[in-house]
Amino acid sequence: MADDHTRKARGLDPATVRFPNSGYFGVAAEFAELFSQSYESPKEFLYLDCLTLIGASVSGRVRADFDLPVQPRLYVLRVAKSAWRRKSTSTRLAERFVQNAAEEVSSLDPCYRAKVIYGVGSAEGLGHALKPSKVRKQNAEADHCQFTKRAILSFDEFRRFEAKAGIRSSVLLPMVNELYESNQFDNLTNEHPFQIQDGHLSFLSNTTEETFKNMLNAPEFRDLGFFNRLFTVVSDSRKRIAKPKAPPEDLQGPIRAKLAGYFAALPQLNDDGSATKEIVIPLSPEAERKWEKWYRDLPETEETARLDNLGMRLMGLLAFSDGRSEIDEESLQSVLDILEYQRQVRLLYRPIEAENPSARMEQKILRAIRQHGPLSRRELYKRTHAERDGVRILTDAMRSLTQESVGISPMIVFEPKEGKFHLVEFVSD
């Protein structure tokens, strides 16, 4: 190998990449712990769903002390086996819990609570959903709310969102992408013009590993930076509960009341649903020093893109959900542990982006060794499903990845004693 490079093996065991216990924080953690005992939905899914709904509810009203667009809104993608991990159940349980807490706040107009939208067919549809409106039905005593400034766009299957976003001339993907860091979006066309002013969007969706890995429009999503806006959470929980039953009211009631108290302490909303002011939660000196060190040491890689922005969002969200007026060292450490988890998840779970079968096979080989450790040729054949593409494609890809040329990284090397291929990367001295 070249003298100006050092061989460095790197790999992750998926079995060890789990959502950190230290990442569970505040009222959302209490909700997740309680409901995960009664339902099959994984605790980490319940937790992230609850945080996403809380973040959407308080967006524009509370944030961490950064002069950047760091509203506590999340774009969450859950990866698990279809049906058996109860991904959709998790969202509905969290939605009911957060909505019931909001209903206990008399000062919060029902029309301006965060609303879950289970799918849209177009950017125009989403634009309409993010423009609050009231209608008075005939003979009705009160106004009926149609939409709100704060919405959670939920797709039960990420593939369905991909299909809608991939329609020719659709601006749904750019719109969802831009609203991650903005509250405005204009689509001024002759036929269906619309404008969003002060819209607060969050995103929830589900997928299986195989479906996510084989996304059809992965290059477009990558080019727009959508993947590094996603907070991807993975679970392989196998618990079974034959007869799910809601936790008793005497257990969930105090948790709900606690969240309602946090909502009640927020600044009031204007008549149009916009915030009158924003609570800015400061960092303690110790937390600020810890954050600065983490940021300075953060490598610039594909899997760390926008992790700092996610961290800023989580700081305000976790502090609010625990009733804290300051982001201290303890809460910051929880955020940093979550960010490290996210970095590892991004290494293991990401779509294959390639223009030809050989390039796709190279990515499959690298992914297989990252996830399962050193593999023999026979094991690589099995893990990459090489029977679909043919042995020749597998052979060509392995030959390309084993060429020891300066600048090729990552690559694989064969260890004769083990009879297996190892993942190797090169770093400058």
GROMACS .gro file of C-alpha atoms in nm:
model
  429
    1MET     CA    1   0.000   0.000   0.000
    2ALA     CA    2   0.104   0.361  -0.051
    3ASP     CA    3   0.346   0.504   0.205
    4ASP     CA    4   0.151   0.829   0.248
    5HIS     CA    5  -0.157   0.647   0.366
    6THR     CA    6  -0.239   0.438   0.669
    7ARG     CA    7  -0.458   0.133   0.646
    8LYS     CA    8  -0.749   0.165   0.882
    9ALA     CA    9  -1.021  -0.097   0.924
   10ARG     CA   10  -1.365   0.029   1.010
   11GLY     CA   11  -1.691  -0.149   1.065
   12LEU     CA   12  -2.003  -0.145   1.279
   13ASP     CA   13  -2.203  -0.429   1.423
   14PRO     CA   14  -2.572  -0.342   1.371
   15ALA     CA   15  -2.658  -0.539   1.685
   16THR     CA   16  -2.465  -0.284   1.892
   17VAL     CA   17  -2.610   0.026   1.724
   18ARG     CA   18  -2.907   0.096   1.947
   19PHE     CA   19  -3.078   0.415   2.056
   20PRO     CA   20  -2.886   0.525   2.368
   21ASN     CA   21  -3.054   0.499   2.706
   22SER     CA   22  -2.914   0.842   2.789
   23GLY     CA   23  -3.108   0.982   2.492
   24TYR     CA   24  -3.442   0.927   2.663
   25PHE     CA   25  -3.523   1.257   2.825
   26GLY     CA   26  -3.823   1.438   2.969
   27VAL     CA   27  -4.194   1.378   2.932
   28ALA     CA   28  -4.159   1.205   2.593
   29ALA     CA   29  -3.935   0.945   2.758
   30GLU     CA   30  -4.194   0.889   3.032
   31PHE     CA   31  -4.462   0.841   2.766
   32ALA     CA   32  -4.244   0.599   2.565
   33GLU     CA   33  -4.150   0.394   2.872
   34LEU     CA   34  -4.512   0.358   2.985
   35PHE     CA   35  -4.670   0.282   2.647
   36SER     CA   36  -4.394   0.045   2.532
   37GLN     CA   37  -4.496  -0.183   2.819
   38SER     CA   38  -4.850  -0.209   2.682
   39TYR     CA   39  -4.792  -0.213   2.305
   40GLU     CA   40  -4.556  -0.384   2.061
   41SER     CA   41  -4.433  -0.052   1.920
   42PRO     CA   42  -4.061  -0.014   2.001
   43LYS     CA   43  -3.979   0.234   2.275
   44GLU     CA   44  -3.752   0.438   2.047
   45PHE     CA   45  -4.032   0.477   1.790
   46LEU     CA   46  -4.279   0.594   2.054
   47TYR     CA   47  -4.020   0.837   2.190
   48LEU     CA   48  -3.930   0.992   1.854
   49ASP     CA   49  -4.294   1.016   1.749
   50CYS     CA   50  -4.379   1.195   2.071
   51LEU     CA   51  -4.083   1.432   2.037
   52THR     CA   52  -4.178   1.508   1.676
   53LEU     CA   53  -4.534   1.595   1.772
   54ILE     CA   54  -4.421   1.808   2.066
   55GLY     CA   55  -4.166   1.984   1.845
   56ALA     CA   56  -4.430   2.066   1.586
   57SER     CA   57  -4.658   2.200   1.859
   58VAL     CA   58  -4.400   2.442   2.000
   59SER     CA   59  -4.220   2.543   1.680
   60GLY     CA   60  -4.182   2.919   1.663
   61ARG     CA   61  -4.250   2.948   2.035
   62VAL     CA   62  -3.935   2.795   2.187
   63ARG     CA   63  -3.581   2.713   2.069
   64ALA     CA   64  -3.223   2.677   2.186
   65ASP     CA   65  -3.007   2.990   2.196
   66PHE     CA   66  -2.857   2.988   1.846
   67ASP     CA   67  -2.895   3.262   1.583
   68LEU     CA   68  -2.983   3.001   1.323
   69PRO     CA   69  -3.309   2.840   1.198
   70VAL     CA   70  -3.316   2.573   1.469
   71GLN     CA   71  -3.684   2.540   1.551
   72PRO     CA   72  -3.742   2.211   1.735
   73ARG     CA   73  -3.902   2.043   1.431
   74LEU     CA   74  -3.788   1.696   1.326
   75TYR     CA   75  -3.799   1.491   1.006
   76VAL     CA   76  -3.803   1.131   1.130
   77LEU     CA   77  -3.772   0.810   0.929
   78ARG     CA   78  -3.824   0.479   1.110
   79VAL     CA   79  -3.662   0.168   0.967
   80ALA     CA   80  -3.794  -0.173   1.073
   81LYS     CA   81  -3.953  -0.492   0.945
   82SER     CA   82  -4.293  -0.436   0.789
   83ALA     CA   83  -4.602  -0.493   1.006
   84TRP     CA   84  -4.422  -0.663   1.294
   85ARG     CA   85  -4.276  -0.348   1.449
   86ARG     CA   86  -4.605  -0.155   1.473
   87LYS     CA   87  -4.461   0.163   1.327
   88SER     CA   88  -4.797   0.322   1.243
   89THR     CA   89  -4.940   0.231   1.584
   90SER     CA   90  -4.661   0.431   1.743
   91THR     CA   91  -4.759   0.749   1.557
   92ARG     CA   92  -5.125   0.720   1.647
   93LEU     CA   93  -5.052   0.658   2.015
   94ALA     CA   94  -4.822   0.962   2.031
   95GLU     CA   95  -5.072   1.173   1.838
   96ARG     CA   96  -5.352   1.090   2.081
   97PHE     CA   97  -5.129   1.156   2.384
   98VAL     CA   98  -5.003   1.496   2.264
   99GLN     CA   99  -5.346   1.608   2.140
  100ASN     CA  100  -5.508   1.513   2.471
  101ALA     CA  101  -5.242   1.713   2.656
  102ALA     CA  102  -5.307   2.013   2.431
  103GLU     CA  103  -5.682   1.985   2.494
  104GLU     CA  104  -5.617   2.038   2.864
  105VAL     CA  105  -5.478   2.386   2.787
  106SER     CA  106  -5.784   2.614   2.774
  107SER     CA  107  -5.586   2.906   2.630
  108LEU     CA  108  -5.481   2.709   2.321
  109ASP     CA  109  -5.728   2.755   2.036
  110PRO     CA  110  -5.811   2.408   1.895
  111CYS     CA  111  -5.759   2.547   1.545
  112TYR     CA  112  -5.393   2.612   1.615
  113ARG     CA  113  -5.285   2.281   1.761
  114ALA     CA  114  -5.038   2.076   1.560
  115LYS     CA  115  -5.220   1.845   1.321
  116VAL     CA  116  -5.105   1.515   1.172
  117ILE     CA  117  -5.169   1.492   0.797
  118TYR     CA  118  -5.163   1.133   0.677
  119GLY     CA  119  -5.026   1.192   0.329
  120VAL     CA  120  -5.070   1.450   0.052
  121GLY     CA  121  -5.098   1.407  -0.322
  122SER     CA  122  -4.916   1.721  -0.428
  123ALA     CA  123  -4.726   2.028  -0.317
  124GLU     CA  124  -5.045   2.228  -0.368
  125GLY     CA  125  -5.225   2.000  -0.123
  126LEU     CA  126  -4.954   2.046   0.139
  127GLY     CA  127  -4.953   2.420   0.076
  128HIS     CA  128  -5.326   2.430   0.142
  129ALA     CA  129  -5.281   2.229   0.463
  130LEU     CA  130  -5.029   2.478   0.600
  131LYS     CA  131  -5.264   2.775   0.561
  132PRO     CA  132  -5.490   2.791   0.868
  133SER     CA  133  -5.858   2.839   0.797
  134LYS     CA  134  -6.192   2.823   0.975
  135VAL     CA  135  -6.529   2.750   0.824
  136ARG     CA  136  -6.869   2.784   0.986
  137LYS     CA  137  -7.095   2.498   0.893
  138GLN     CA  138  -7.462   2.569   0.850
  139ASN     CA  139  -7.648   2.558   1.184
  140ALA     CA  140  -7.317   2.501   1.365
  141GLU     CA  141  -7.259   2.684   1.691
  142ALA     CA  142  -6.880   2.713   1.647
  143ASP     CA  143  -6.620   2.742   1.378
  144HIS     CA  144  -6.476   2.421   1.237
  145CYS     CA  145  -6.099   2.414   1.190
  146GLN     CA  146  -5.968   2.285   0.860
  147PHE     CA  147  -5.594   2.331   0.881
  148THR     CA  148  -5.321   2.484   1.094
  149LYS     CA  149  -4.985   2.657   1.067
  150ARG     CA  150  -4.821   2.358   1.242
  151ALA     CA  151  -4.846   2.022   1.071
  152ILE     CA  152  -4.680   1.682   1.079
  153LEU     CA  153  -4.675   1.523   0.734
  154SER     CA  154  -4.697   1.148   0.794
  155PHE     CA  155  -4.654   0.881   0.528
  156ASP     CA  156  -4.711   0.529   0.654
  157GLU     CA  157  -4.479   0.409   0.376
  158PHE     CA  158  -4.180   0.618   0.269
  159ARG     CA  159  -4.210   0.459  -0.076
  160ARG     CA  160  -4.542   0.639  -0.120
  161PHE     CA  161  -4.382   0.974  -0.043
  162GLU     CA  162  -4.102   0.892  -0.287
  163ALA     CA  163  -4.358   0.812  -0.557
  164LYS     CA  164  -4.551   1.136  -0.500
  165ALA     CA  165  -4.233   1.342  -0.487
  166GLY     CA  166  -4.102   1.174  -0.804
  167ILE     CA  167  -4.392   1.280  -1.027
  168ARG     CA  168  -4.264   1.489  -1.317
  169SER     CA  169  -4.308   1.864  -1.261
  170SER     CA  170  -4.396   1.807  -0.894
  171VAL     CA  171  -4.234   2.044  -0.644
  172LEU     CA  172  -4.336   1.836  -0.342
  173LEU     CA  173  -3.983   1.715  -0.265
  174PRO     CA  174  -3.816   2.059  -0.296
  175MET     CA  175  -4.097   2.205  -0.089
  176VAL     CA  176  -4.066   1.954   0.198
  177ASN     CA  177  -3.689   1.985   0.172
  178GLU     CA  178  -3.686   2.366   0.201
  179LEU     CA  179  -3.944   2.380   0.479
  180TYR     CA  180  -3.702   2.191   0.703
  181GLU     CA  181  -3.513   2.516   0.765
  182SER     CA  182  -3.770   2.769   0.653
  183ASN     CA  183  -4.126   2.872   0.730
  184GLN     CA  184  -4.193   3.021   0.387
  185PHE     CA  185  -4.240   2.867   0.044
  186ASP     CA  186  -4.369   3.024  -0.277
  187ASN     CA  187  -4.490   2.839  -0.585
  188LEU     CA  188  -4.612   3.112  -0.816
  189THR     CA  189  -4.745   2.944  -1.129
  190ASN     CA  190  -5.021   3.028  -1.376
  191GLU     CA  191  -5.242   2.732  -1.287
  192HIS     CA  192  -5.208   2.657  -0.915
  193PRO     CA  193  -5.011   2.931  -0.735
  194PHE     CA  194  -4.974   2.921  -0.359
  195GLN     CA  195  -4.767   3.080  -0.086
  196ILE     CA  196  -4.684   2.959   0.263
  197GLN     CA  197  -4.614   3.219   0.528
  198ASP     CA  198  -4.510   3.110   0.878
  199GLY     CA  199  -4.576   2.741   0.812
  200HIS     CA  200  -4.417   2.489   1.050
  201LEU     CA  201  -4.370   2.144   0.898
  202SER     CA  202  -4.249   1.822   1.060
  203PHE     CA  203  -4.220   1.485   0.885
  204LEU     CA  204  -4.276   1.123   0.988
  205SER     CA  205  -4.248   0.811   0.776
  206ASN     CA  206  -4.172   0.439   0.786
  207THR     CA  207  -3.975   0.202   0.568
  208THR     CA  208  -3.810  -0.137   0.568
  209GLU     CA  209  -3.434  -0.166   0.528
  210GLU     CA  210  -3.467  -0.336   0.189
  211THR     CA  211  -3.707  -0.071   0.055
  212PHE     CA  212  -3.493   0.216   0.179
  213LYS     CA  213  -3.178   0.060   0.039
  214ASN     CA  214  -3.336   0.025  -0.306
  215MET     CA  215  -3.498   0.367  -0.339
  216LEU     CA  216  -3.576   0.449  -0.700
  217ASN     CA  217  -3.506   0.823  -0.675
  218ALA     CA  218  -3.216   0.812  -0.431
  219PRO     CA  219  -2.983   1.035  -0.641
  220GLU     CA  220  -3.239   1.318  -0.653
  221PHE     CA  221  -3.306   1.296  -0.279
  222ARG     CA  222  -2.931   1.298  -0.215
  223ASP     CA  223  -2.862   1.591  -0.446
  224LEU     CA  224  -3.118   1.802  -0.261
  225GLY     CA  225  -2.970   1.703   0.076
  226PHE     CA  226  -3.290   1.538   0.194
  227PHE     CA  227  -3.117   1.237   0.351
  228ASN     CA  228  -2.911   1.449   0.589
  229ARG     CA  229  -3.229   1.624   0.702
  230LEU     CA  230  -3.373   1.292   0.814
  231PHE     CA  231  -3.336   1.164   1.167
  232THR     CA  232  -3.330   0.790   1.098
  233VAL     CA  233  -3.416   0.559   1.386
  234VAL     CA  234  -3.386   0.181   1.359
  235SER     CA  235  -3.538  -0.095   1.569
  236ASP     CA  236  -3.532  -0.472   1.562
  237SER     CA  237  -3.758  -0.521   1.862
  238ARG     CA  238  -3.925  -0.862   1.868
  239LYS     CA  239  -4.158  -0.832   2.164
  240ARG     CA  240  -4.510  -0.975   2.132
  241ILE     CA  241  -4.818  -0.858   2.318
  242ALA     CA  242  -5.122  -1.065   2.227
  243LYS     CA  243  -5.380  -0.827   2.375
  244PRO     CA  244  -5.260  -0.464   2.380
  245LYS     CA  245  -5.434  -0.247   2.635
  246ALA     CA  246  -5.386   0.121   2.710
  247PRO     CA  247  -5.201   0.200   3.033
  248PRO     CA  248  -5.433   0.286   3.322
  249GLU     CA  249  -5.536   0.649   3.351
  250ASP     CA  250  -5.373   0.688   3.691
  251LEU     CA  251  -5.036   0.624   3.522
  252GLN     CA  252  -5.071   0.818   3.199
  253GLY     CA  253  -5.272   1.105   3.344
  254PRO     CA  254  -4.985   1.263   3.542
  255ILE     CA  255  -4.752   1.245   3.239
  256ARG     CA  256  -5.014   1.408   3.018
  257ALA     CA  257  -5.079   1.677   3.280
  258LYS     CA  258  -4.708   1.752   3.297
  259LEU     CA  259  -4.694   1.810   2.920
  260ALA     CA  260  -5.010   2.021   2.936
  261GLY     CA  261  -4.837   2.237   3.197
  262TYR     CA  262  -4.541   2.290   2.967
  263PHE     CA  263  -4.777   2.388   2.682
  264ALA     CA  264  -4.967   2.629   2.909
  265ALA     CA  265  -4.644   2.814   2.997
  266LEU     CA  266  -4.570   2.896   2.632
  267PRO     CA  267  -4.629   3.243   2.485
  268GLN     CA  268  -4.980   3.302   2.354
  269LEU     CA  269  -5.059   3.279   1.985
  270ASN     CA  270  -5.198   3.560   1.770
  271ASP     CA  271  -5.541   3.534   1.610
  272ASP     CA  272  -5.385   3.385   1.296
  273GLY     CA  273  -5.194   3.118   1.492
  274SER     CA  274  -4.852   3.284   1.473
  275ALA     CA  275  -4.639   3.317   1.786
  276THR     CA  276  -4.638   3.644   1.978
  277LYS     CA  277  -4.282   3.580   2.093
  278GLU     CA  278  -4.025   3.303   2.122
  279ILE     CA  279  -3.868   3.161   2.438
  280VAL     CA  280  -3.493   3.122   2.388
  281ILE     CA  281  -3.333   2.861   2.615
  282PRO     CA  282  -2.967   2.940   2.692
  283LEU     CA  283  -2.678   2.697   2.729
  284SER     CA  284  -2.493   2.680   3.056
  285PRO     CA  285  -2.121   2.772   3.033
  286GLU     CA  286  -2.026   2.404   3.079
  287ALA     CA  287  -2.269   2.292   2.809
  288GLU     CA  288  -2.146   2.563   2.574
  289ARG     CA  289  -1.782   2.454   2.614
  290LYS     CA  290  -1.879   2.091   2.560
  291TRP     CA  291  -2.074   2.179   2.246
  292GLU     CA  292  -1.791   2.389   2.105
  293LYS     CA  293  -1.544   2.104   2.151
  294TRP     CA  294  -1.780   1.855   1.987
  295TYR     CA  295  -1.831   2.090   1.693
  296ARG     CA  296  -1.459   2.155   1.645
  297ASP     CA  297  -1.385   1.782   1.645
  298LEU     CA  298  -1.671   1.690   1.409
  299PRO     CA  299  -1.527   1.542   1.087
  300GLU     CA  300  -1.671   1.662   0.757
  301THR     CA  301  -1.815   1.341   0.614
  302GLU     CA  302  -2.137   1.242   0.442
  303GLU     CA  303  -2.280   1.088   0.756
  304THR     CA  304  -2.212   1.396   0.973
  305ALA     CA  305  -2.379   1.648   0.741
  306ARG     CA  306  -2.628   1.864   0.934
  307LEU     CA  307  -2.573   1.673   1.257
  308ASP     CA  308  -2.496   2.005   1.423
  309ASN     CA  309  -2.829   2.146   1.307
  310LEU     CA  310  -3.010   1.838   1.439
  311GLY     CA  311  -2.827   1.882   1.770
  312MET     CA  312  -2.941   2.243   1.803
  313ARG     CA  313  -3.302   2.135   1.741
  314LEU     CA  314  -3.278   1.856   1.996
  315MET     CA  315  -3.130   2.085   2.262
  316GLY     CA  316  -3.435   2.310   2.268
  317LEU     CA  317  -3.676   2.019   2.232
  318LEU     CA  318  -3.532   1.809   2.515
  319ALA     CA  319  -3.501   2.107   2.747
  320PHE     CA  320  -3.863   2.207   2.683
  321SER     CA  321  -3.995   1.853   2.725
  322ASP     CA  322  -3.826   1.832   3.064
  323GLY     CA  323  -3.941   2.174   3.183
  324ARG     CA  324  -3.586   2.316   3.192
  325SER     CA  325  -3.501   2.683   3.159
  326GLU     CA  326  -3.139   2.606   3.070
  327ILE     CA  327  -2.957   2.351   2.856
  328ASP     CA  328  -2.714   2.209   3.106
  329GLU     CA  329  -2.429   1.963   3.064
  330GLU     CA  330  -2.653   1.664   3.138
  331SER     CA  331  -2.910   1.745   2.871
  332LEU     CA  332  -2.637   1.833   2.622
  333GLN     CA  333  -2.468   1.497   2.677
  334SER     CA  334  -2.799   1.329   2.596
  335VAL     CA  335  -2.806   1.523   2.269
  336LEU     CA  336  -2.447   1.427   2.184
  337ASP     CA  337  -2.519   1.060   2.251
  338ILE     CA  338  -2.817   1.078   2.016
  339LEU     CA  339  -2.602   1.243   1.748
  340GLU     CA  340  -2.341   0.968   1.772
  341TYR     CA  341  -2.618   0.711   1.735
  342GLN     CA  342  -2.741   0.896   1.429
  343ARG     CA  343  -2.392   0.903   1.276
  344GLN     CA  344  -2.363   0.527   1.313
  345VAL     CA  345  -2.712   0.468   1.173
  346ARG     CA  346  -2.627   0.674   0.866
  347LEU     CA  347  -2.319   0.462   0.808
  348LEU     CA  348  -2.523   0.143   0.817
  349TYR     CA  349  -2.852   0.244   0.661
  350ARG     CA  350  -2.860   0.453   0.349
  351PRO     CA  351  -2.989   0.408  -0.005
  352ILE     CA  352  -2.767   0.266  -0.275
  353GLU     CA  353  -2.689   0.538  -0.527
  354ALA     CA  354  -2.527   0.409  -0.843
  355GLU     CA  355  -2.569   0.444  -1.218
  356ASN     CA  356  -2.495   0.086  -1.327
  357PRO     CA  357  -2.519  -0.271  -1.189
  358SER     CA  358  -2.147  -0.297  -1.107
  359ALA     CA  359  -2.146   0.027  -0.907
  360ARG     CA  360  -2.458  -0.082  -0.721
  361MET     CA  361  -2.295  -0.414  -0.640
  362GLU     CA  362  -1.988  -0.234  -0.501
  363GLN     CA  363  -2.212  -0.045  -0.259
  364LYS     CA  364  -2.390  -0.366  -0.162
  365ILE     CA  365  -2.055  -0.531  -0.083
  366LEU     CA  366  -1.940  -0.238   0.132
  367ARG     CA  367  -2.274  -0.227   0.313
  368ALA     CA  368  -2.268  -0.603   0.378
  369ILE     CA  369  -1.921  -0.595   0.536
  370ARG     CA  370  -2.006  -0.285   0.740
  371GLN     CA  371  -2.310  -0.457   0.880
  372HIS     CA  372  -2.185  -0.812   0.923
  373GLY     CA  373  -1.807  -0.782   0.956
  374PRO     CA  374  -1.553  -0.975   0.741
  375LEU     CA  375  -1.724  -1.205   0.490
  376SER     CA  376  -1.618  -1.487   0.260
  377ARG     CA  377  -1.701  -1.478  -0.109
  378ARG     CA  378  -1.989  -1.720  -0.053
  379GLU     CA  379  -2.123  -1.503   0.228
  380LEU     CA  380  -2.094  -1.193   0.009
  381TYR     CA  381  -2.289  -1.371  -0.262
  382LYS     CA  382  -2.568  -1.436  -0.013
  383ARG     CA  383  -2.565  -1.098   0.162
  384THR     CA  384  -2.571  -0.900  -0.165
  385HIS     CA  385  -2.831  -1.122  -0.335
  386ALA     CA  386  -2.587  -1.162  -0.621
  387GLU     CA  387  -2.815  -1.419  -0.785
  388ARG     CA  388  -3.027  -1.125  -0.904
  389ASP     CA  389  -2.744  -0.956  -1.094
  390GLY     CA  390  -2.524  -1.253  -1.177
  391VAL     CA  391  -2.185  -1.381  -1.066
  392ARG     CA  392  -2.003  -1.171  -1.325
  393ILE     CA  393  -2.134  -0.847  -1.174
  394LEU     CA  394  -2.024  -0.963  -0.827
  395THR     CA  395  -1.679  -1.061  -0.957
  396ASP     CA  396  -1.629  -0.729  -1.138
  397ALA     CA  397  -1.733  -0.533  -0.830
  398MET     CA  398  -1.501  -0.729  -0.601
  399ARG     CA  399  -1.214  -0.682  -0.844
  400SER     CA  400  -1.275  -0.308  -0.850
  401LEU     CA  401  -1.286  -0.285  -0.470
  402THR     CA  402  -0.965  -0.487  -0.422
  403GLN     CA  403  -0.747  -0.271  -0.648
  404GLU     CA  404  -0.480  -0.119  -0.424
  405SER     CA  405  -0.450   0.220  -0.588
  406VAL     CA  406  -0.377   0.548  -0.416
  407GLY     CA  407  -0.697   0.740  -0.348
  408ILE     CA  408  -0.936   0.447  -0.367
  409SER     CA  409  -1.127   0.441  -0.041
  410PRO     CA  410  -1.299   0.246   0.092
  411MET     CA  411  -1.182  -0.086  -0.047
  412ILE     CA  412  -1.173  -0.451   0.059
  413VAL     CA  413  -0.879  -0.684   0.117
  414PHE     CA  414  -0.870  -1.062   0.137
  415GLU     CA  415  -0.718  -1.224   0.446
  416PRO     CA  416  -0.603  -1.577   0.340
  417LYS     CA  417  -0.590  -1.717   0.693
  418GLU     CA  418  -0.956  -1.633   0.752
  419GLY     CA  419  -1.070  -1.677   0.398
  420LYS     CA  420  -1.265  -1.353   0.430
  421PHE     CA  421  -1.273  -1.002   0.290
  422HIS     CA  422  -1.224  -0.706   0.526
  423LEU     CA  423  -1.329  -0.345   0.483
  424VAL     CA  424  -1.036  -0.103   0.464
  425GLU     CA  425  -1.016   0.272   0.432
  426PHE     CA  426  -0.723   0.504   0.386
  427VAL     CA  427  -0.657   0.818   0.584
  428SER     CA  428  -0.376   1.068   0.541
  429ASP     CA  429  -0.102   1.066   0.804
   0.00000   0.00000   0.00000
